[in-house]
Tab-separated table of C-alpha atoms in Angstrom:
chain	number	residue	atom	x	y	z
A	1	MET	CA	31.368	1.770	22.869
A	2	LYS	CA	28.866	-0.543	22.656
A	3	THR	CA	28.561	-3.803	24.628
A	4	GLU	CA	28.386	-7.070	22.785
A	5	LYS	CA	24.836	-7.508	24.309
A	6	GLU	CA	23.864	-4.053	22.873
A	7	ALA	CA	25.253	-4.840	19.602
A	8	ILE	CA	23.249	-8.063	19.435
A	9	GLU	CA	20.191	-6.498	20.471
A	10	GLN	CA	20.517	-3.645	18.078
A	11	ALA	CA	21.293	-6.305	15.146
A	12	LEU	CA	18.363	-8.093	16.221
A	13	ASP	CA	16.070	-5.182	16.208
A	14	GLU	CA	17.254	-4.243	12.638
A	15	LEU	CA	16.534	-7.734	11.547
A	16	LYS	CA	13.106	-7.441	13.004
A	17	SER	CA	12.366	-4.391	10.874
A	18	TYR	CA	12.642	-6.310	7.596
A	19	ALA	CA	12.454	-10.154	8.367
A	20	PRO	CA	10.635	-10.441	11.920
A	21	HIS	CA	10.433	-14.208	11.313
A	22	LEU	CA	14.159	-14.567	11.343
A	23	GLU	CA	14.577	-12.523	14.337
A	24	GLN	CA	12.018	-14.342	16.199
A	25	LEU	CA	13.575	-17.587	15.239
A	26	LEU	CA	17.207	-16.336	16.434
A	27	ARG	CA	15.743	-14.765	19.548
A	28	MET	CA	13.933	-18.131	20.503
A	29	ARG	CA	16.966	-20.405	19.607
A	30	TYR	CA	19.816	-18.435	21.023
A	31	ILE	CA	18.750	-16.146	23.464
A	32	GLU	CA	15.674	-18.096	25.040
A	33	LYS	CA	17.596	-21.333	24.348
A	34	ARG	CA	14.580	-23.162	23.056
A	35	SER	CA	14.887	-26.500	21.425
A	36	VAL	CA	14.192	-26.857	17.553
A	37	LEU	CA	10.991	-28.746	18.347
A	38	GLU	CA	9.816	-25.848	20.467
A	39	VAL	CA	10.528	-23.382	17.922
A	40	ILE	CA	8.739	-25.224	15.132
A	41	LYS	CA	5.889	-25.754	17.124
A	42	LYS	CA	5.659	-21.900	18.161
A	43	LEU	CA	6.186	-20.665	14.579
A	44	CYS	CA	3.917	-23.336	13.134
A	45	ILE	CA	6.552	-24.471	10.582
A	46	SER	CA	8.407	-27.631	9.431
A	47	GLU	CA	11.950	-28.722	10.530
A	48	ARG	CA	12.995	-28.163	7.009
A	49	THR	CA	11.747	-24.474	6.967
A	50	HIS	CA	13.394	-23.907	10.298
A	51	ASP	CA	16.853	-25.063	8.901
A	52	TYR	CA	16.283	-22.866	5.810
A	53	TRP	CA	15.411	-19.942	8.108
A	54	ARG	CA	18.232	-20.346	10.508
A	55	ARG	CA	20.705	-20.555	7.740
A	56	GLU	CA	19.163	-17.288	6.341
A	57	ALA	CA	18.962	-15.730	9.874
A	58	VAL	CA	22.497	-16.314	10.548
A	59	CYS	CA	23.827	-14.925	7.545
A	60	GLU	CA	21.613	-11.747	7.986
A	61	PHE	CA	22.776	-11.453	11.434
A	62	ALA	CA	26.489	-11.834	10.644
A	63	MET	CA	26.210	-8.797	8.064
A	64	LEU	CA	24.245	-6.677	10.602
A	65	VAL	CA	26.843	-7.081	13.198
A	66	GLY	CA	29.854	-6.781	10.695
A	67	ILE	CA	30.980	-10.276	10.736
A	68	THR	CA	30.787	-10.754	6.925
A	69	GLU	CA	29.848	-8.214	3.939
A	70	GLY	CA	26.690	-8.468	2.029
């Protein structure tokens, strides 16, 4: 049985295969605990784009770990 950490890493790896920008955003915000400002500077995006990507990334991640269905 997979640990929670392994399940998270597997979902992030799968997300990276088709949406690397979303994986990078999730990893920076929730694994590395970076601020919104740090993330938007690193990814060269606006705060509005960050918010849009974050919503999209959370939905994709939820589907990949089986929290919701697509």
